[in-house]
mmCIF file of N, CA and C in Angstrom:
data_model
loop_
_atom_site.group_PDB
_atom_site.id
_atom_site.type_symbol
_atom_site.label_atom_id
_atom_site.label_comp_id
_atom_site.label_asym_id
_atom_site.label_seq_id
_atom_site.Cartn_x
_atom_site.Cartn_y
_atom_site.Cartn_z
ATOM 1 N N MET A 155 21.800 10.257 33.265
ATOM 2 C CA MET A 155 23.176 10.768 32.807
ATOM 3 C C MET A 155 23.861 9.864 32.215
ATOM 4 N N ALA A 156 24.940 10.081 31.720
ATOM 5 C CA ALA A 156 25.860 9.793 30.967
ATOM 6 C C ALA A 156 26.907 9.080 32.260
ATOM 7 N N GLU A 157 27.860 8.428 31.640
ATOM 8 C CA GLU A 157 29.299 7.680 32.343
ATOM 9 C C GLU A 157 30.291 9.104 32.219
ATOM 10 N N GLN A 158 29.597 9.850 32.329
ATOM 11 C CA GLN A 158 30.472 11.293 32.700
ATOM 12 C C GLN A 158 31.900 11.212 33.912
ATOM 13 N N ARG A 159 32.939 11.504 34.169
ATOM 14 C CA ARG A 159 33.454 11.256 35.563
ATOM 15 C C ARG A 159 34.659 12.989 36.021
ATOM 16 N N PRO A 160 34.877 12.872 36.747
ATOM 17 C CA PRO A 160 35.587 14.249 36.729
ATOM 18 C C PRO A 160 36.872 13.976 36.620
ATOM 19 N N GLY A 161 37.288 15.327 35.731
ATOM 20 C CA GLY A 161 38.424 15.188 35.354
ATOM 21 C C GLY A 161 38.529 14.355 33.992
ATOM 22 N N GLN A 162 37.276 13.673 33.453
ATOM 23 C CA GLN A 162 37.566 13.170 32.038
ATOM 24 C C GLN A 162 36.788 14.419 31.160
ATOM 25 N N ILE A 163 37.261 14.577 30.120
ATOM 26 C CA ILE A 163 36.265 14.943 28.702
ATOM 27 C C ILE A 163 35.277 14.145 28.086
ATOM 28 N N PRO A 164 34.031 14.568 28.343
ATOM 29 C CA PRO A 164 32.753 13.947 27.529
ATOM 30 C C PRO A 164 32.723 13.597 26.348
ATOM 31 N N GLY A 165 32.843 12.320 25.720
ATOM 32 C CA GLY A 165 33.088 12.075 24.355
ATOM 33 C C GLY A 165 31.392 12.042 24.030
ATOM 34 N N ASN A 166 31.229 11.861 22.316
ATOM 35 C CA ASN A 166 30.677 11.757 21.856
ATOM 36 C C ASN A 166 29.660 9.909 21.403
ATOM 37 N N LEU A 167 28.725 9.822 21.243
ATOM 38 C CA LEU A 167 28.291 8.548 21.169
ATOM 39 C C LEU A 167 27.298 8.569 19.992
ATOM 40 N N ILE A 168 27.774 8.129 18.990
ATOM 41 C CA ILE A 168 28.067 7.645 17.647
ATOM 42 C C ILE A 168 27.134 6.824 17.151
ATOM 43 N N PHE A 169 25.811 6.963 17.010
ATOM 44 C CA PHE A 169 25.214 5.784 16.226
ATOM 45 C C PHE A 169 24.716 6.002 14.695
ATOM 46 N N THR A 170 24.962 5.066 14.283
ATOM 47 C CA THR A 170 25.161 4.932 12.723
ATOM 48 C C THR A 170 24.023 3.606 11.910
ATOM 49 N N ILE A 171 23.030 4.629 11.344
ATOM 50 C CA ILE A 171 21.748 3.524 11.053
ATOM 51 C C ILE A 171 21.802 3.295 9.463
ATOM 52 N N LYS A 172 21.652 2.178 9.521
ATOM 53 C CA LYS A 172 21.164 1.577 8.300
ATOM 54 C C LYS A 172 19.818 1.026 7.635
ATOM 55 N N GLN A 173 19.167 1.638 6.972
ATOM 56 C CA GLN A 173 17.831 1.810 6.653
ATOM 57 C C GLN A 173 18.065 0.230 5.172
ATOM 58 N N THR A 174 17.368 -0.562 5.627
ATOM 59 C CA THR A 174 17.350 -1.722 4.576
ATOM 60 C C THR A 174 15.883 -1.736 3.878
ATOM 61 N N SER A 175 16.287 -1.997 2.735
ATOM 62 C CA SER A 175 15.275 -1.814 1.357
ATOM 63 C C SER A 175 14.423 -2.917 1.902
ATOM 64 N N ASP A 176 12.652 -2.963 1.367
ATOM 65 C CA ASP A 176 12.199 -4.071 1.287
ATOM 66 C C ASP A 176 11.211 -3.850 -0.183
ATOM 67 N N GLN A 177 11.711 -5.363 -0.674
ATOM 68 C CA GLN A 177 11.060 -5.037 -2.103
ATOM 69 C C GLN A 177 9.719 -4.904 -2.590
ATOM 70 N N ARG A 178 9.002 -4.938 -1.434
ATOM 71 C CA ARG A 178 7.313 -4.654 -1.403
ATOM 72 C C ARG A 178 7.212 -3.233 -1.926
ATOM 73 N N PHE A 179 7.655 -2.615 -0.913
ATOM 74 C CA PHE A 179 7.761 -0.868 -1.043
ATOM 75 C C PHE A 179 8.378 -0.184 -1.965
ATOM 76 N N MET A 180 8.041 1.135 -2.355
ATOM 77 C CA MET A 180 9.114 1.935 -2.897
ATOM 78 C C MET A 180 8.879 3.152 -2.472
ATOM 79 N N ARG A 181 10.343 4.107 -1.668
ATOM 80 C CA ARG A 181 9.718 5.472 -1.018
ATOM 81 C C ARG A 181 9.596 6.072 -2.809
ATOM 82 N N GLU A 182 8.670 7.033 -2.369
ATOM 83 C CA GLU A 182 8.225 8.336 -3.745
ATOM 84 C C GLU A 182 7.933 9.543 -2.609
ATOM 85 N N ASN A 183 8.687 10.362 -3.776
ATOM 86 C CA ASN A 183 8.636 11.893 -3.196
ATOM 87 C C ASN A 183 8.518 12.238 -1.505
ATOM 88 N N GLY A 184 9.973 11.612 -1.050
ATOM 89 C CA GLY A 184 10.556 12.067 0.262
ATOM 90 C C GLY A 184 9.998 10.895 0.920
ATOM 91 N N TYR A 185 8.269 11.274 1.353
ATOM 92 C CA TYR A 185 7.226 10.325 2.343
ATOM 93 C C TYR A 185 6.482 9.618 2.016
ATOM 94 N N ASP A 186 6.495 9.276 0.781
ATOM 95 C CA ASP A 186 5.077 8.348 0.347
ATOM 96 C C ASP A 186 5.689 7.301 0.045
ATOM 97 N N LEU A 187 4.887 6.187 -0.225
ATOM 98 C CA LEU A 187 5.248 4.807 -0.416
ATOM 99 C C LEU A 187 4.319 4.316 -1.337
ATOM 100 N N ARG A 188 4.982 3.350 -2.292
ATOM 101 C CA ARG A 188 4.234 2.681 -3.276
ATOM 102 C C ARG A 188 4.529 1.419 -3.311
ATOM 103 N N THR A 189 3.063 0.480 -3.505
ATOM 104 C CA THR A 189 3.224 -0.982 -2.999
ATOM 105 C C THR A 189 2.256 -1.432 -4.364
ATOM 106 N N ALA A 190 2.026 -2.600 -4.412
ATOM 107 C CA ALA A 190 1.265 -3.072 -5.368
ATOM 108 C C ALA A 190 0.228 -4.528 -4.334
ATOM 109 N N THR A 191 -0.522 -4.881 -5.080
ATOM 110 C CA THR A 191 -1.239 -5.854 -4.549
ATOM 111 C C THR A 191 -2.462 -6.825 -5.381
ATOM 112 N N GLN A 192 -2.234 -8.291 -5.748
ATOM 113 C CA GLN A 192 -2.925 -8.484 -6.440
ATOM 114 C C GLN A 192 -4.611 -9.231 -5.748
ATOM 115 N N ILE A 193 -5.246 -9.021 -6.876
ATOM 116 C CA ILE A 193 -7.098 -9.219 -6.311
ATOM 117 C C ILE A 193 -7.774 -9.925 -7.565
ATOM 118 N N PRO A 194 -8.121 -11.124 -6.919
ATOM 119 C CA PRO A 194 -8.986 -11.803 -7.944
ATOM 120 C C PRO A 194 -10.001 -10.874 -8.472
ATOM 121 N N LEU A 195 -10.736 -11.326 -9.927
ATOM 122 C CA LEU A 195 -11.429 -10.888 -10.417
ATOM 123 C C LEU A 195 -12.769 -10.085 -9.638
ATOM 124 N N LYS A 196 -12.765 -11.559 -8.962
ATOM 125 C CA LYS A 196 -14.837 -11.636 -8.463
ATOM 126 C C LYS A 196 -14.622 -10.298 -7.503
ATOM 127 N N GLU A 197 -13.516 -10.210 -6.587
ATOM 128 C CA GLU A 197 -13.389 -9.269 -5.535
ATOM 129 C C GLU A 197 -13.439 -7.751 -6.456
ATOM 130 N N ALA A 198 -12.091 -7.808 -7.414
ATOM 131 C CA ALA A 198 -12.267 -6.270 -8.412
ATOM 132 C C ALA A 198 -13.873 -5.768 -8.706
ATOM 133 N N LEU A 199 -14.847 -6.865 -9.023
ATOM 134 C CA LEU A 199 -16.181 -6.859 -9.760
ATOM 135 C C LEU A 199 -17.178 -6.666 -8.355
ATOM 136 N N LEU A 200 -17.271 -7.355 -7.332
ATOM 137 C CA LEU A 200 -18.151 -7.352 -6.218
ATOM 138 C C LEU A 200 -17.483 -6.596 -5.191
ATOM 139 N N GLY A 201 -16.396 -5.696 -4.415
ATOM 140 C CA GLY A 201 -15.778 -5.300 -3.607
ATOM 141 C C GLY A 201 -14.943 -6.403 -3.052
ATOM 142 N N PHE A 202 -14.189 -5.480 -2.260
ATOM 143 C CA PHE A 202 -13.734 -6.088 -1.054
ATOM 144 C C PHE A 202 -13.154 -5.602 0.689
ATOM 145 N N ASP A 203 -12.638 -6.215 0.792
ATOM 146 C CA ASP A 203 -12.694 -5.760 2.332
ATOM 147 C C ASP A 203 -11.210 -6.751 2.903
ATOM 148 N N ARG A 204 -10.201 -5.823 2.576
ATOM 149 C CA ARG A 204 -9.047 -6.428 2.745
ATOM 150 C C ARG A 204 -8.292 -5.866 3.821
ATOM 151 N N SER A 205 -7.024 -6.881 4.029
ATOM 152 C CA SER A 205 -5.712 -6.054 4.662
ATOM 153 C C SER A 205 -4.079 -6.527 3.987
ATOM 154 N N MET A 206 -3.605 -5.529 4.520
ATOM 155 C CA MET A 206 -1.750 -5.748 3.708
ATOM 156 C C MET A 206 -1.382 -5.509 4.964
ATOM 157 N N ALA A 207 0.339 -6.081 5.145
ATOM 158 C CA ALA A 207 1.193 -6.013 6.091
ATOM 159 C C ALA A 207 1.777 -4.934 5.924
ATOM 160 N N HIS A 208 1.722 -3.777 6.537
ATOM 161 C CA HIS A 208 2.825 -2.757 6.785
ATOM 162 C C HIS A 208 4.039 -2.700 6.585
ATOM 163 N N LEU A 209 5.446 -2.333 6.593
ATOM 164 C CA LEU A 209 6.324 -2.173 6.551
ATOM 165 C C LEU A 209 6.909 -2.717 7.783
ATOM 166 N N ASP A 210 5.963 -1.954 9.289
ATOM 167 C CA ASP A 210 6.294 -2.561 10.568
ATOM 168 C C ASP A 210 5.298 -3.997 10.938
ATOM 169 N N GLY A 211 4.736 -4.125 10.001
ATOM 170 C CA GLY A 211 3.625 -5.195 10.418
ATOM 171 C C GLY A 211 2.479 -4.596 10.829
ATOM 172 N N HIS A 212 1.980 -3.431 11.132
ATOM 173 C CA HIS A 212 0.783 -3.591 11.144
ATOM 174 C C HIS A 212 -0.239 -3.451 10.240
ATOM 175 N N GLN A 213 -1.112 -3.897 10.147
ATOM 176 C CA GLN A 213 -2.715 -4.053 8.950
ATOM 177 C C GLN A 213 -3.215 -2.892 8.358
ATOM 178 N N VAL A 214 -2.781 -2.546 7.247
ATOM 179 C CA VAL A 214 -3.370 -1.426 6.417
ATOM 180 C C VAL A 214 -4.727 -2.346 5.584
ATOM 181 N N ARG A 215 -5.880 -1.252 5.937
ATOM 182 C CA ARG A 215 -6.696 -2.196 5.768
ATOM 183 C C ARG A 215 -7.506 -1.276 3.924
ATOM 184 N N LEU A 216 -7.632 -2.407 3.210
ATOM 185 C CA LEU A 216 -7.909 -1.541 1.707
ATOM 186 C C LEU A 216 -9.472 -2.172 1.544
ATOM 187 N N VAL A 217 -10.526 -0.844 0.889
ATOM 188 C CA VAL A 217 -11.640 -1.478 0.774
ATOM 189 C C VAL A 217 -11.835 -0.923 -0.044
ATOM 190 N N LYS A 218 -13.323 -1.852 -1.376
ATOM 191 C CA LYS A 218 -14.197 -1.289 -1.971
ATOM 192 C C LYS A 218 -15.325 -1.466 -1.868
ATOM 193 N N GLN A 219 -16.344 -0.777 -1.774
ATOM 194 C CA GLN A 219 -17.362 -1.194 -1.462
ATOM 195 C C GLN A 219 -18.444 -1.773 -2.223
ATOM 196 N N PRO A 220 -19.718 -2.816 -2.008
ATOM 197 C CA PRO A 220 -20.028 -3.650 -3.038
ATOM 198 C C PRO A 220 -20.499 -2.316 -3.793
ATOM 199 N N GLY A 221 -20.800 -2.673 -5.585
ATOM 200 C CA GLY A 221 -20.844 -1.770 -6.514
ATOM 201 C C GLY A 221 -19.941 -1.011 -7.121
ATOM 202 N N GLU A 222 -18.872 -0.689 -6.218
ATOM 203 C CA GLU A 222 -17.887 -0.348 -7.058
ATOM 204 C C GLU A 222 -16.698 -0.949 -7.762
ATOM 205 N N VAL A 223 -16.206 -0.602 -8.931
ATOM 206 C CA VAL A 223 -15.693 -1.488 -9.386
ATOM 207 C C VAL A 223 -14.165 -1.074 -8.844
ATOM 208 N N CYS A 224 -13.503 -1.956 -9.205
ATOM 209 C CA CYS A 224 -12.051 -1.997 -8.410
ATOM 210 C C CYS A 224 -11.228 -2.331 -10.267
ATOM 211 N N GLN A 225 -11.270 -0.778 -11.252
ATOM 212 C CA GLN A 225 -10.156 -1.729 -12.624
ATOM 213 C C GLN A 225 -9.099 -1.796 -12.592
ATOM 214 N N PRO A 226 -8.434 -2.790 -13.172
ATOM 215 C CA PRO A 226 -7.225 -3.424 -13.810
ATOM 216 C C PRO A 226 -6.032 -2.582 -12.955
ATOM 217 N N PHE A 227 -5.369 -2.259 -12.290
ATOM 218 C CA PHE A 227 -4.008 -1.090 -12.087
ATOM 219 C C PHE A 227 -4.570 0.214 -11.427
ATOM 220 N N GLU A 228 -5.653 -0.016 -10.986
ATOM 221 C CA GLU A 228 -6.143 1.082 -9.795
ATOM 222 C C GLU A 228 -5.580 1.463 -9.141
ATOM 223 N N VAL A 229 -5.341 2.860 -8.636
ATOM 224 C CA VAL A 229 -4.342 2.780 -7.634
ATOM 225 C C VAL A 229 -5.207 3.834 -6.332
ATOM 226 N N MET A 230 -4.729 2.962 -4.896
ATOM 227 C CA MET A 230 -5.121 3.435 -4.090
ATOM 228 C C MET A 230 -4.341 3.627 -3.228
ATOM 229 N N LYS A 231 -5.264 5.458 -2.609
ATOM 230 C CA LYS A 231 -4.456 6.181 -2.290
ATOM 231 C C LYS A 231 -4.934 5.739 -0.390
ATOM 232 N N ILE A 232 -3.820 5.600 0.461
ATOM 233 C CA ILE A 232 -4.209 5.595 1.985
ATOM 234 C C ILE A 232 -3.480 6.372 2.420
ATOM 235 N N PRO A 233 -4.157 7.564 2.873
ATOM 236 C CA PRO A 233 -3.744 8.405 3.392
ATOM 237 C C PRO A 233 -3.167 8.437 5.124
ATOM 238 N N GLY A 234 -1.656 8.838 5.216
ATOM 239 C CA GLY A 234 -1.052 8.966 6.681
ATOM 240 C C GLY A 234 -0.360 7.554 6.564
ATOM 241 N N GLU A 235 -0.188 6.799 5.665
ATOM 242 C CA GLU A 235 0.570 5.678 5.904
ATOM 243 C C GLU A 235 1.833 5.462 5.098
ATOM 244 N N GLY A 236 2.220 6.552 4.415
ATOM 245 C CA GLY A 236 3.873 6.633 4.298
ATOM 246 C C GLY A 236 4.425 6.913 5.283
ATOM 247 N N MET A 237 5.595 6.688 5.201
ATOM 248 C CA MET A 237 6.983 7.148 5.908
ATOM 249 C C MET A 237 6.631 8.681 6.555
ATOM 250 N N PRO A 238 7.112 8.656 8.230
ATOM 251 C CA PRO A 238 7.216 9.885 8.544
ATOM 252 C C PRO A 238 8.197 11.010 8.919
ATOM 253 N N HIS A 239 7.658 11.995 8.725
ATOM 254 C CA HIS A 239 8.511 13.436 8.699
ATOM 255 C C HIS A 239 8.423 14.503 9.574
ATOM 256 N N LYS A 240 8.822 15.078 9.921
ATOM 257 C CA LYS A 240 8.795 16.158 11.129
ATOM 258 C C LYS A 240 7.934 17.096 10.936
ATOM 259 N N VAL A 241 7.518 17.815 11.406
ATOM 260 C CA VAL A 241 6.135 18.900 11.040
ATOM 261 C C VAL A 241 6.843 20.229 11.234
ATOM 262 N N GLU A 242 7.068 21.176 10.549
ATOM 263 C CA GLU A 242 8.268 22.434 10.483
ATOM 264 C C GLU A 242 7.565 23.217 12.385
ATOM 265 N N GLY A 243 8.565 23.429 12.919
ATOM 266 C CA GLY A 243 8.922 23.827 13.999
ATOM 267 C C GLY A 243 9.008 23.358 14.872
ATOM 268 N N GLY A 244 8.873 21.627 14.653
ATOM 269 C CA GLY A 244 8.851 20.480 15.521
ATOM 270 C C GLY A 244 7.780 20.025 16.170
ATOM 271 N N GLY A 245 7.394 19.705 17.182
ATOM 272 C CA GLY A 245 6.766 19.179 17.467
ATOM 273 C C GLY A 245 6.761 17.231 16.564
ATOM 274 N N HIS A 246 5.167 17.095 16.506
ATOM 275 C CA HIS A 246 4.508 15.538 16.368
ATOM 276 C C HIS A 246 5.204 15.496 14.658
ATOM 277 N N SER A 247 5.207 14.049 14.439
ATOM 278 C CA SER A 247 5.461 13.886 13.239
ATOM 279 C C SER A 247 4.132 13.831 12.478
ATOM 280 N N ASP A 248 4.328 13.996 10.792
ATOM 281 C CA ASP A 248 3.569 13.870 10.212
ATOM 282 C C ASP A 248 3.849 12.751 9.008
ATOM 283 N N TYR A 249 2.706 12.225 8.290
ATOM 284 C CA TYR A 249 3.105 10.939 7.709
ATOM 285 C C TYR A 249 3.073 11.518 6.404
ATOM 286 N N GLY A 250 3.745 10.647 5.295
ATOM 287 C CA GLY A 250 2.832 10.570 3.794
ATOM 288 C C GLY A 250 1.712 9.617 3.442
ATOM 289 N N ASP A 251 2.033 9.437 2.484
ATOM 290 C CA ASP A 251 0.447 8.423 2.229
ATOM 291 C C ASP A 251 1.467 7.431 1.564
ATOM 292 N N LEU A 252 0.222 6.427 0.899
ATOM 293 C CA LEU A 252 0.528 5.236 0.683
ATOM 294 C C LEU A 252 -0.585 5.102 -0.381
ATOM 295 N N TYR A 253 -0.015 4.784 -1.744
ATOM 296 C CA TYR A 253 -0.276 4.297 -3.130
ATOM 297 C C TYR A 253 -0.377 2.937 -3.447
ATOM 298 N N VAL A 254 -1.128 1.835 -3.222
ATOM 299 C CA VAL A 254 -1.078 0.312 -3.511
ATOM 300 C C VAL A 254 -2.004 0.465 -4.999
ATOM 301 N N LYS A 255 -1.200 0.106 -6.093
ATOM 302 C CA LYS A 255 -1.688 -0.276 -7.107
ATOM 303 C C LYS A 255 -2.112 -1.497 -7.084
ATOM 304 N N MET A 256 -3.336 -1.983 -7.437
ATOM 305 C CA MET A 256 -4.507 -3.080 -7.337
ATOM 306 C C MET A 256 -3.830 -3.654 -8.886
ATOM 307 N N ASN A 257 -3.200 -4.767 -8.849
ATOM 308 C CA ASN A 257 -3.444 -5.888 -10.348
ATOM 309 C C ASN A 257 -4.352 -6.849 -9.798
ATOM 310 N N VAL A 258 -5.314 -7.068 -10.687
ATOM 311 C CA VAL A 258 -6.732 -7.947 -11.203
ATOM 312 C C VAL A 258 -6.097 -8.907 -11.812
ATOM 313 N N LYS A 259 -6.186 -10.121 -10.823
ATOM 314 C CA LYS A 259 -6.065 -11.676 -11.625
ATOM 315 C C LYS A 259 -7.108 -11.851 -12.639
ATOM 316 N N PHE A 260 -6.837 -12.133 -13.674
ATOM 317 C CA PHE A 260 -7.972 -12.687 -14.324
ATOM 318 C C PHE A 260 -7.742 -14.478 -14.659
ATOM 319 N N PRO A 261 -9.051 -14.951 -14.817
ATOM 320 C CA PRO A 261 -8.537 -16.297 -15.138
ATOM 321 C C PRO A 261 -8.202 -16.532 -16.340
ATOM 322 N N GLU A 262 -6.936 -17.902 -16.243
ATOM 323 C CA GLU A 262 -6.317 -18.084 -17.136
ATOM 324 C C GLU A 262 -7.578 -18.577 -18.598
ATOM 325 N N SER A 263 -8.668 -19.576 -18.598
ATOM 326 C CA SER A 263 -9.194 -19.991 -19.210
ATOM 327 C C SER A 263 -11.196 -20.117 -18.450
ATOM 328 N N LEU A 264 -12.009 -19.872 -19.164
ATOM 329 C CA LEU A 264 -13.683 -20.095 -18.716
ATOM 330 C C LEU A 264 -14.131 -21.256 -19.612
ATOM 331 N N THR A 265 -14.620 -22.080 -18.375
ATOM 332 C CA THR A 265 -15.597 -23.199 -19.283
ATOM 333 C C THR A 265 -17.042 -22.787 -20.078
ATOM 334 N N ASP A 266 -17.321 -23.386 -20.430
ATOM 335 C CA ASP A 266 -18.622 -22.979 -21.337
ATOM 336 C C ASP A 266 -19.380 -22.421 -21.030
ATOM 337 N N ALA A 267 -19.817 -23.054 -19.384
ATOM 338 C CA ALA A 267 -20.465 -22.516 -18.628
ATOM 339 C C ALA A 267 -20.160 -21.185 -17.780
ATOM 340 N N GLN A 268 -19.243 -20.575 -17.560
ATOM 341 C CA GLN A 268 -18.790 -19.825 -17.366
ATOM 342 C C GLN A 268 -19.046 -18.714 -18.441
ATOM 343 N N ARG A 269 -18.394 -18.725 -19.668
ATOM 344 C CA ARG A 269 -18.428 -17.871 -20.775
ATOM 345 C C ARG A 269 -20.050 -17.400 -21.045
ATOM 346 N N GLU A 270 -21.017 -18.421 -20.768
ATOM 347 C CA GLU A 270 -22.263 -18.549 -20.921
ATOM 348 C C GLU A 270 -22.926 -17.319 -19.878
ATOM 349 N N ALA A 271 -22.575 -17.476 -18.647
ATOM 350 C CA ALA A 271 -23.075 -16.488 -17.529
ATOM 351 C C ALA A 271 -22.276 -16.010 -17.832
ATOM 352 N N ILE A 272 -21.041 -15.334 -18.064
ATOM 353 C CA ILE A 272 -21.009 -13.735 -18.498
ATOM 354 C C ILE A 272 -21.618 -13.440 -19.660
ATOM 355 N N ASP A 273 -21.638 -13.804 -20.532
ATOM 356 C CA ASP A 273 -22.695 -13.434 -21.603
ATOM 357 C C ASP A 273 -24.278 -13.003 -21.453
ATOM 358 N N LYS A 274 -24.634 -13.148 -20.510
ATOM 359 C CA LYS A 274 -26.036 -13.065 -19.987
ATOM 360 C C LYS A 274 -25.818 -11.867 -19.320
ATOM 361 N N LEU A 275 -24.271 -11.899 -18.350
ATOM 362 C CA LEU A 275 -24.406 -10.584 -17.317
ATOM 363 C C LEU A 275 -24.334 -9.614 -18.228
ATOM 364 N N PHE A 276 -23.546 -9.621 -19.333
ATOM 365 C CA PHE A 276 -23.267 -8.236 -19.693
ATOM 366 C C PHE A 276 -23.414 -8.199 -21.458
ATOM 367 N N PRO A 277 -24.354 -7.701 -21.755
ATOM 368 C CA PRO A 277 -24.967 -7.846 -23.027
ATOM 369 C C PRO A 277 -24.006 -7.162 -23.796
ATOM 370 N N ALA A 278 -23.797 -7.639 -25.357
ATOM 371 C CA ALA A 278 -22.536 -7.429 -26.197
ATOM 372 C C ALA A 278 -22.491 -5.691 -26.240
ATOM 373 N N GLU A 279 -21.683 -4.918 -26.319
ATOM 374 C CA GLU A 279 -21.647 -3.462 -25.944
ATOM 375 C C GLU A 279 -21.235 -2.856 -27.323
ATOM 376 N N GLU A 280 -20.956 -1.913 -27.556
ATOM 377 C CA GLU A 280 -20.438 -1.367 -29.046
ATOM 378 C C GLU A 280 -19.083 -0.977 -28.765
ATOM 379 N N THR A 281 -18.020 -1.291 -29.068
ATOM 380 C CA THR A 281 -17.235 -0.332 -29.393
ATOM 381 C C THR A 281 -16.492 0.525 -30.045
ATOM 382 N N GLN A 282 -15.633 1.494 -30.008
ATOM 383 C CA GLN A 282 -15.357 2.333 -30.685
ATOM 384 C C GLN A 282 -14.313 3.087 -31.369
#
């Protein structure tokens, strides 16, 4: 109950909420979020199971199974990890999706031994 008093006109309580921006995330289509993360080439080729911090600090799991290769700039969709919005007719909130662009970090240079090992793993391919 509010601080109402007999003979007094009750007033309104007004809140002003300012949304602060976060450089890691961009809002898209109202409820979806976009962000990017960097992964090493080894994880892009062999798979990974890693977490990243969301806006509120909870961890979002990003997974590529062994045998699934993550392409440079591939975008992973994580359903339900976007911004909340009300479902029509009231009730509980629904959430948009989170889209994570995978920036694959390539090495600056390779040793002779590394080049030879890669050459053995990947035989010459014809390009078109």
